[in-house]
Amino acid sequence: MPSPLSAAASLALMALVALLSVSTFTPVVDATALTYNVAAHERACFYAWNDTPKKKIAFYFAVQSGGSFDIDVDVRDPKQKQLLSLEKERQGDYVFTGNEVGEYSFCFSNDMSTFAEKAVDFEISVEHEKRAAQVDQNEKGTGPQAQAASMDESVFRLSGELNQIDRMQKYFKTRENRNFATVISTESRIFWFSLTESAMIVMMSAMQVFVVRTFFSSGKRSYV
């Protein structure tokens, strides 16, 4: 029967191996999440540096307000090769492989707007995943390495689920902003329509009073 001291030492060793595994094999991500107001006729560019070939580069954007909620997007690699070209897009979520080392450009163009400023939420992430060595399925390992590999797989699954939740939150945020803008626009239209209708009713009432008074005044003068 193992002593309590040896059991505690074994648990401490397992925890240390698991911690090193999580810190070593979790994805290394350089991410930038911003909100930028693109003025009319403005072209705004943002850059991300890729220091290793074959890294995964993720790019997400969504127009939150302004005009028809659309914008032009242009993405190029360090050699100025066009990777993505979009016109009048409202939102997008793209992932591509950065084969070249250097600076990638992500540009938003608002040339189609005469005076409307557009608020754009976007996120640029450069990710390089280092997966742990796969444990042989035929081996029934119960040691610290097998448990660390199992914890590493759980961390990756949780990371994927959290990313999915983050994407859903961004989607609902975009829908909320657009629906709120639609409500504000509808409210403004109803207000001005009601104001115009009220003004027309007042004008017609005044015109009717004037016509009736003119009619009776002319009839009275003819009688006398």
PDB file of C-alpha atoms in Angstrom:
ATOM      1  CA  MET A   1       0.000   0.000   0.000  1.00  0.00           C
ATOM      2  CA  PRO A   2       1.600   3.332  -1.067  1.00  0.00           C
ATOM      3  CA  SER A   3       2.294   5.814   1.652  1.00  0.00           C
ATOM      4  CA  PRO A   4       0.411   9.157   1.799  1.00  0.00           C
ATOM      5  CA  LEU A   5       3.656  10.989   1.032  1.00  0.00           C
ATOM      6  CA  SER A   6       4.293   9.037  -2.166  1.00  0.00           C
ATOM      7  CA  ALA A   7       0.667   9.489  -3.262  1.00  0.00           C
ATOM      8  CA  ALA A   8       0.877  13.250  -2.723  1.00  0.00           C
ATOM      9  CA  ALA A   9       4.148  13.383  -4.658  1.00  0.00           C
ATOM     10  CA  SER A  10       2.563  11.449  -7.524  1.00  0.00           C
ATOM     11  CA  LEU A  11      -0.423  13.824  -7.654  1.00  0.00           C
ATOM     12  CA  ALA A  12       1.900  16.837  -7.600  1.00  0.00           C
ATOM     13  CA  LEU A  13       3.907  15.379 -10.481  1.00  0.00           C
ATOM     14  CA  MET A  14       0.742  14.741 -12.498  1.00  0.00           C
ATOM     15  CA  ALA A  15      -0.459  18.314 -11.912  1.00  0.00           C
ATOM     16  CA  LEU A  16       2.925  19.709 -12.972  1.00  0.00           C
ATOM     17  CA  VAL A  17       2.961  17.648 -16.170  1.00  0.00           C
ATOM     18  CA  ALA A  18      -0.607  18.685 -16.987  1.00  0.00           C
ATOM     19  CA  LEU A  19       0.210  22.352 -16.430  1.00  0.00           C
ATOM     20  CA  LEU A  20       3.277  22.159 -18.663  1.00  0.00           C
ATOM     21  CA  SER A  21       1.261  20.364 -21.332  1.00  0.00           C
ATOM     22  CA  VAL A  22      -1.493  22.980 -21.318  1.00  0.00           C
ATOM     23  CA  SER A  23       0.973  25.864 -21.409  1.00  0.00           C
ATOM     24  CA  THR A  24       3.011  24.193 -24.181  1.00  0.00           C
ATOM     25  CA  PHE A  25       0.345  22.852 -26.492  1.00  0.00           C
ATOM     26  CA  THR A  26      -2.387  25.454 -26.333  1.00  0.00           C
ATOM     27  CA  PRO A  27      -2.681  27.587 -29.507  1.00  0.00           C
ATOM     28  CA  VAL A  28      -0.390  30.571 -29.762  1.00  0.00           C
ATOM     29  CA  VAL A  29      -2.629  33.396 -30.951  1.00  0.00           C
ATOM     30  CA  ASP A  30      -1.889  37.003 -31.808  1.00  0.00           C
ATOM     31  CA  ALA A  31      -5.287  38.676 -32.092  1.00  0.00           C
ATOM     32  CA  THR A  32      -6.475  42.232 -32.666  1.00  0.00           C
ATOM     33  CA  ALA A  33     -10.136  43.193 -32.132  1.00  0.00           C
ATOM     34  CA  LEU A  34     -11.058  46.780 -32.935  1.00  0.00           C
ATOM     35  CA  THR A  35     -13.932  49.058 -33.828  1.00  0.00           C
ATOM     36  CA  TYR A  36     -13.184  51.774 -36.368  1.00  0.00           C
ATOM     37  CA  ASN A  37     -15.312  54.532 -37.889  1.00  0.00           C
ATOM     38  CA  VAL A  38     -14.601  54.727 -41.616  1.00  0.00           C
ATOM     39  CA  ALA A  39     -15.423  58.198 -42.913  1.00  0.00           C
ATOM     40  CA  ALA A  40     -16.926  58.849 -46.339  1.00  0.00           C
ATOM     41  CA  HIS A  41     -14.406  58.380 -49.178  1.00  0.00           C
ATOM     42  CA  GLU A  42     -11.862  57.008 -46.686  1.00  0.00           C
ATOM     43  CA  ARG A  43      -9.673  53.947 -47.146  1.00  0.00           C
ATOM     44  CA  ALA A  44      -8.453  52.558 -43.801  1.00  0.00           C
ATOM     45  CA  CYS A  45      -5.833  49.783 -43.675  1.00  0.00           C
ATOM     46  CA  PHE A  46      -4.700  47.612 -40.790  1.00  0.00           C
ATOM     47  CA  TYR A  47      -1.784  45.195 -40.693  1.00  0.00           C
ATOM     48  CA  ALA A  48      -0.865  41.859 -39.108  1.00  0.00           C
ATOM     49  CA  TRP A  49       2.615  40.341 -39.019  1.00  0.00           C
ATOM     50  CA  ASN A  50       3.187  36.679 -39.852  1.00  0.00           C
ATOM     51  CA  ASP A  51       6.617  35.440 -38.762  1.00  0.00           C
ATOM     52  CA  THR A  52       6.241  31.787 -39.768  1.00  0.00           C
ATOM     53  CA  PRO A  53       4.880  30.247 -43.002  1.00  0.00           C
ATOM     54  CA  LYS A  54       1.739  28.113 -42.937  1.00  0.00           C
ATOM     55  CA  LYS A  55       0.184  29.947 -40.030  1.00  0.00           C
ATOM     56  CA  LYS A  56      -3.588  30.217 -39.912  1.00  0.00           C
ATOM     57  CA  ILE A  57      -4.882  33.782 -40.265  1.00  0.00           C
ATOM     58  CA  ALA A  58      -8.496  34.473 -39.304  1.00  0.00           C
ATOM     59  CA  PHE A  59     -10.304  37.639 -40.348  1.00  0.00           C
ATOM     60  CA  TYR A  60     -13.758  38.692 -39.158  1.00  0.00           C
ATOM     61  CA  PHE A  61     -15.616  41.955 -39.811  1.00  0.00           C
ATOM     62  CA  ALA A  62     -19.126  43.344 -39.458  1.00  0.00           C
ATOM     63  CA  VAL A  63     -20.533  46.785 -40.281  1.00  0.00           C
ATOM     64  CA  GLN A  64     -22.396  47.953 -37.187  1.00  0.00           C
ATOM     65  CA  SER A  65     -23.832  51.269 -38.397  1.00  0.00           C
ATOM     66  CA  GLY A  66     -23.884  53.724 -41.276  1.00  0.00           C
ATOM     67  CA  GLY A  67     -25.519  53.828 -44.698  1.00  0.00           C
ATOM     68  CA  SER A  68     -26.701  50.439 -45.934  1.00  0.00           C
ATOM     69  CA  PHE A  69     -24.369  48.572 -43.536  1.00  0.00           C
ATOM     70  CA  ASP A  70     -21.985  47.618 -46.347  1.00  0.00           C
ATOM     71  CA  ILE A  71     -18.331  48.287 -47.132  1.00  0.00           C
ATOM     72  CA  ASP A  72     -15.565  47.258 -49.552  1.00  0.00           C
ATOM     73  CA  VAL A  73     -12.807  44.981 -48.235  1.00  0.00           C
ATOM     74  CA  ASP A  74      -9.374  44.217 -49.684  1.00  0.00           C
ATOM     75  CA  VAL A  75      -6.846  41.766 -48.164  1.00  0.00           C
ATOM     76  CA  ARG A  76      -3.302  41.355 -49.519  1.00  0.00           C
ATOM     77  CA  ASP A  77      -0.224  39.366 -48.568  1.00  0.00           C
ATOM     78  CA  PRO A  78       3.310  40.794 -48.122  1.00  0.00           C
ATOM     79  CA  LYS A  79       3.905  40.490 -51.884  1.00  0.00           C
ATOM     80  CA  GLN A  80       0.749  42.515 -52.595  1.00  0.00           C
ATOM     81  CA  LYS A  81      -1.077  39.452 -53.895  1.00  0.00           C
ATOM     82  CA  GLN A  82      -4.806  39.922 -53.454  1.00  0.00           C
ATOM     83  CA  LEU A  83      -6.224  37.279 -51.126  1.00  0.00           C
ATOM     84  CA  LEU A  84      -9.712  38.689 -50.647  1.00  0.00           C
ATOM     85  CA  SER A  85     -11.733  41.298 -52.543  1.00  0.00           C
ATOM     86  CA  LEU A  86     -15.281  42.140 -51.466  1.00  0.00           C
ATOM     87  CA  GLU A  87     -17.661  44.869 -52.589  1.00  0.00           C
ATOM     88  CA  LYS A  88     -20.577  46.161 -50.541  1.00  0.00           C
ATOM     89  CA  GLU A  89     -20.391  43.351 -47.975  1.00  0.00           C
ATOM     90  CA  ARG A  90     -22.055  43.648 -44.594  1.00  0.00           C
ATOM     91  CA  GLN A  91     -20.023  41.082 -42.692  1.00  0.00           C
ATOM     92  CA  GLY A  92     -17.690  38.164 -43.207  1.00  0.00           C
ATOM     93  CA  ASP A  93     -15.680  35.496 -41.422  1.00  0.00           C
ATOM     94  CA  TYR A  94     -12.695  34.098 -43.322  1.00  0.00           C
ATOM     95  CA  VAL A  95      -9.714  31.855 -42.546  1.00  0.00           C
ATOM     96  CA  PHE A  96      -6.734  31.419 -44.853  1.00  0.00           C
ATOM     97  CA  THR A  97      -3.169  30.142 -44.654  1.00  0.00           C
ATOM     98  CA  GLY A  98      -0.369  32.679 -44.499  1.00  0.00           C
ATOM     99  CA  ASN A  99       2.192  31.139 -46.844  1.00  0.00           C
ATOM    100  CA  GLU A 100       4.367  34.257 -46.929  1.00  0.00           C
ATOM    101  CA  VAL A 101       6.338  35.769 -44.075  1.00  0.00           C
ATOM    102  CA  GLY A 102       5.732  39.468 -43.588  1.00  0.00           C
ATOM    103  CA  GLU A 103       2.984  42.040 -43.180  1.00  0.00           C
ATOM    104  CA  TYR A 104      -0.568  41.294 -44.327  1.00  0.00           C
ATOM    105  CA  SER A 105      -2.843  44.244 -45.043  1.00  0.00           C
ATOM    106  CA  PHE A 106      -6.575  44.409 -44.332  1.00  0.00           C
ATOM    107  CA  CYS A 107      -8.211  47.485 -45.898  1.00  0.00           C
ATOM    108  CA  PHE A 108     -11.731  48.916 -45.635  1.00  0.00           C
ATOM    109  CA  SER A 109     -12.942  51.354 -48.294  1.00  0.00           C
ATOM    110  CA  ASN A 110     -15.972  53.628 -47.966  1.00  0.00           C
ATOM    111  CA  ASP A 111     -15.786  55.241 -51.399  1.00  0.00           C
ATOM    112  CA  MET A 112     -19.407  54.478 -52.242  1.00  0.00           C
ATOM    113  CA  SER A 113     -20.754  56.777 -49.491  1.00  0.00           C
ATOM    114  CA  THR A 114     -21.190  60.494 -50.058  1.00  0.00           C
ATOM    115  CA  PHE A 115     -21.399  61.542 -46.408  1.00  0.00           C
ATOM    116  CA  ALA A 116     -22.231  58.424 -44.332  1.00  0.00           C
ATOM    117  CA  GLU A 117     -19.680  57.294 -41.756  1.00  0.00           C
ATOM    118  CA  LYS A 118     -19.608  53.564 -41.058  1.00  0.00           C
ATOM    119  CA  ALA A 119     -18.599  51.800 -37.838  1.00  0.00           C
ATOM    120  CA  VAL A 120     -16.835  48.482 -38.484  1.00  0.00           C
ATOM    121  CA  ASP A 121     -16.052  45.816 -35.891  1.00  0.00           C
ATOM    122  CA  PHE A 122     -13.230  43.532 -36.992  1.00  0.00           C
ATOM    123  CA  GLU A 123     -10.806  40.991 -35.597  1.00  0.00           C
ATOM    124  CA  ILE A 124      -7.508  39.753 -37.035  1.00  0.00           C
ATOM    125  CA  SER A 125      -5.830  36.719 -35.444  1.00  0.00           C
ATOM    126  CA  VAL A 126      -2.656  34.858 -36.379  1.00  0.00           C
ATOM    127  CA  GLU A 127      -2.645  31.387 -34.889  1.00  0.00           C
ATOM    128  CA  HIS A 128      -0.162  28.521 -34.873  1.00  0.00           C
ATOM    129  CA  GLU A 129      -1.359  25.331 -33.205  1.00  0.00           C
ATOM    130  CA  LYS A 130       1.081  22.819 -31.743  1.00  0.00           C
ATOM    131  CA  ARG A 131      -0.771  19.637 -31.015  1.00  0.00           C
ATOM    132  CA  ALA A 132       0.499  17.121 -28.535  1.00  0.00           C
ATOM    133  CA  ALA A 133       1.579  13.696 -29.710  1.00  0.00           C
ATOM    134  CA  GLN A 134      -1.371  11.392 -30.178  1.00  0.00           C
ATOM    135  CA  VAL A 135      -1.690   8.609 -27.618  1.00  0.00           C
ATOM    136  CA  ASP A 136      -1.974   5.153 -29.106  1.00  0.00           C
ATOM    137  CA  GLN A 137      -5.565   4.058 -28.841  1.00  0.00           C
ATOM    138  CA  ASN A 138      -4.504   0.489 -28.245  1.00  0.00           C
ATOM    139  CA  GLU A 139      -2.531   1.437 -25.171  1.00  0.00           C
ATOM    140  CA  LYS A 140      -4.447   1.794 -21.967  1.00  0.00           C
ATOM    141  CA  GLY A 141      -2.154   4.408 -20.479  1.00  0.00           C
ATOM    142  CA  THR A 142      -2.964   5.705 -17.060  1.00  0.00           C
ATOM    143  CA  GLY A 143       0.273   7.547 -16.391  1.00  0.00           C
ATOM    144  CA  PRO A 144       0.815  11.295 -16.176  1.00  0.00           C
ATOM    145  CA  GLN A 145       1.532  11.635 -19.923  1.00  0.00           C
ATOM    146  CA  ALA A 146      -1.719   9.949 -20.946  1.00  0.00           C
ATOM    147  CA  GLN A 147      -3.735  12.083 -18.552  1.00  0.00           C
ATOM    148  CA  ALA A 148      -1.936  15.227 -19.722  1.00  0.00           C
ATOM    149  CA  ALA A 149      -2.736  14.343 -23.346  1.00  0.00           C
ATOM    150  CA  SER A 150      -6.380  13.807 -22.401  1.00  0.00           C
ATOM    151  CA  MET A 151      -6.493  17.190 -20.653  1.00  0.00           C
ATOM    152  CA  ASP A 152      -4.884  18.791 -23.707  1.00  0.00           C
ATOM    153  CA  GLU A 153      -7.608  17.392 -25.957  1.00  0.00           C
ATOM    154  CA  SER A 154     -10.253  18.710 -23.559  1.00  0.00           C
ATOM    155  CA  VAL A 155      -8.646  22.170 -23.640  1.00  0.00           C
ATOM    156  CA  PHE A 156      -8.747  22.181 -27.449  1.00  0.00           C
ATOM    157  CA  ARG A 157     -12.406  21.175 -27.487  1.00  0.00           C
ATOM    158  CA  LEU A 158     -13.253  23.905 -24.969  1.00  0.00           C
ATOM    159  CA  SER A 159     -11.287  26.425 -27.025  1.00  0.00           C
ATOM    160  CA  GLY A 160     -13.279  25.551 -30.129  1.00  0.00           C
ATOM    161  CA  GLU A 161     -16.577  25.817 -28.280  1.00  0.00           C
ATOM    162  CA  LEU A 162     -15.593  29.193 -26.797  1.00  0.00           C
ATOM    163  CA  ASN A 163     -14.672  30.477 -30.249  1.00  0.00           C
ATOM    164  CA  GLN A 164     -18.062  29.358 -31.516  1.00  0.00           C
ATOM    165  CA  ILE A 165     -19.795  31.170 -28.646  1.00  0.00           C
ATOM    166  CA  ASP A 166     -17.749  34.288 -29.380  1.00  0.00           C
ATOM    167  CA  ARG A 167     -18.804  34.166 -33.029  1.00  0.00           C
ATOM    168  CA  MET A 168     -22.467  33.802 -32.031  1.00  0.00           C
ATOM    169  CA  GLN A 169     -22.207  36.776 -29.660  1.00  0.00           C
ATOM    170  CA  LYS A 170     -20.718  38.914 -32.423  1.00  0.00           C
ATOM    171  CA  TYR A 171     -23.470  37.809 -34.792  1.00  0.00           C
ATOM    172  CA  PHE A 172     -26.214  38.719 -32.306  1.00  0.00           C
ATOM    173  CA  LYS A 173     -24.494  42.037 -31.576  1.00  0.00           C
ATOM    174  CA  THR A 174     -24.498  42.862 -35.278  1.00  0.00           C
ATOM    175  CA  ARG A 175     -28.157  41.874 -35.638  1.00  0.00           C
ATOM    176  CA  GLU A 176     -29.080  43.942 -32.587  1.00  0.00           C
ATOM    177  CA  ASN A 177     -27.307  47.041 -33.921  1.00  0.00           C
ATOM    178  CA  ARG A 178     -28.903  46.714 -37.344  1.00  0.00           C
ATOM    179  CA  ASN A 179     -32.377  46.108 -35.933  1.00  0.00           C
ATOM    180  CA  PHE A 180     -31.952  49.067 -33.579  1.00  0.00           C
ATOM    181  CA  ALA A 181     -30.909  51.250 -36.529  1.00  0.00           C
ATOM    182  CA  THR A 182     -34.000  50.056 -38.434  1.00  0.00           C
ATOM    183  CA  VAL A 183     -36.217  50.945 -35.466  1.00  0.00           C
ATOM    184  CA  ILE A 184     -34.661  54.420 -35.214  1.00  0.00           C
ATOM    185  CA  SER A 185     -35.090  54.981 -38.953  1.00  0.00           C
ATOM    186  CA  THR A 186     -38.719  53.812 -38.853  1.00  0.00           C
ATOM    187  CA  GLU A 187     -39.436  56.015 -35.832  1.00  0.00           C
ATOM    188  CA  SER A 188     -37.942  59.031 -37.608  1.00  0.00           C
ATOM    189  CA  ARG A 189     -39.999  58.379 -40.726  1.00  0.00           C
ATOM    190  CA  ILE A 190     -43.208  57.983 -38.701  1.00  0.00           C
ATOM    191  CA  PHE A 191     -42.485  61.220 -36.832  1.00  0.00           C
ATOM    192  CA  TRP A 192     -41.917  63.270 -39.985  1.00  0.00           C
ATOM    193  CA  PHE A 193     -44.896  61.669 -41.740  1.00  0.00           C
ATOM    194  CA  SER A 194     -47.149  62.478 -38.759  1.00  0.00           C
ATOM    195  CA  LEU A 195     -45.802  66.025 -38.627  1.00  0.00           C
ATOM    196  CA  THR A 196     -46.406  66.534 -42.355  1.00  0.00           C
ATOM    197  CA  GLU A 197     -49.889  65.021 -42.087  1.00  0.00           C
ATOM    198  CA  SER A 198     -50.760  67.323 -39.172  1.00  0.00           C
ATOM    199  CA  ALA A 199     -49.474  70.364 -41.063  1.00  0.00           C
ATOM    200  CA  MET A 200     -51.554  69.409 -44.116  1.00  0.00           C
ATOM    201  CA  ILE A 201     -54.683  68.970 -41.958  1.00  0.00           C
ATOM    202  CA  VAL A 202     -54.156  72.422 -40.405  1.00  0.00           C
ATOM    203  CA  MET A 203     -53.642  73.970 -43.847  1.00  0.00           C
ATOM    204  CA  MET A 204     -56.770  72.300 -45.257  1.00  0.00           C
ATOM    205  CA  SER A 205     -58.812  73.414 -42.244  1.00  0.00           C
ATOM    206  CA  ALA A 206     -57.615  76.998 -42.627  1.00  0.00           C
ATOM    207  CA  MET A 207     -58.358  76.887 -46.343  1.00  0.00           C
ATOM    208  CA  GLN A 208     -61.880  75.582 -45.723  1.00  0.00           C
ATOM    209  CA  VAL A 209     -62.544  78.332 -43.152  1.00  0.00           C
ATOM    210  CA  PHE A 210     -61.272  80.926 -45.597  1.00  0.00           C
ATOM    211  CA  VAL A 211     -63.441  79.588 -48.446  1.00  0.00           C
ATOM    212  CA  VAL A 212     -66.573  79.455 -46.284  1.00  0.00           C
ATOM    213  CA  ARG A 213     -66.042  82.984 -44.939  1.00  0.00           C
ATOM    214  CA  THR A 214     -65.410  84.278 -48.452  1.00  0.00           C
ATOM    215  CA  PHE A 215     -68.580  82.598 -49.702  1.00  0.00           C
ATOM    216  CA  PHE A 216     -70.844  84.103 -47.029  1.00  0.00           C
ATOM    217  CA  SER A 217     -69.205  87.510 -47.249  1.00  0.00           C
ATOM    218  CA  SER A 218     -69.757  87.721 -51.011  1.00  0.00           C
ATOM    219  CA  GLY A 219     -73.372  86.527 -50.626  1.00  0.00           C
ATOM    220  CA  LYS A 220     -74.157  89.171 -48.016  1.00  0.00           C
ATOM    221  CA  ARG A 221     -72.817  92.012 -50.165  1.00  0.00           C
ATOM    222  CA  SER A 222     -74.914  90.821 -53.145  1.00  0.00           C
ATOM    223  CA  TYR A 223     -78.080  90.752 -51.009  1.00  0.00           C
ATOM    224  CA  VAL A 224     -77.628  94.303 -49.716  1.00  0.00           C
TER     225      VAL A 224
END
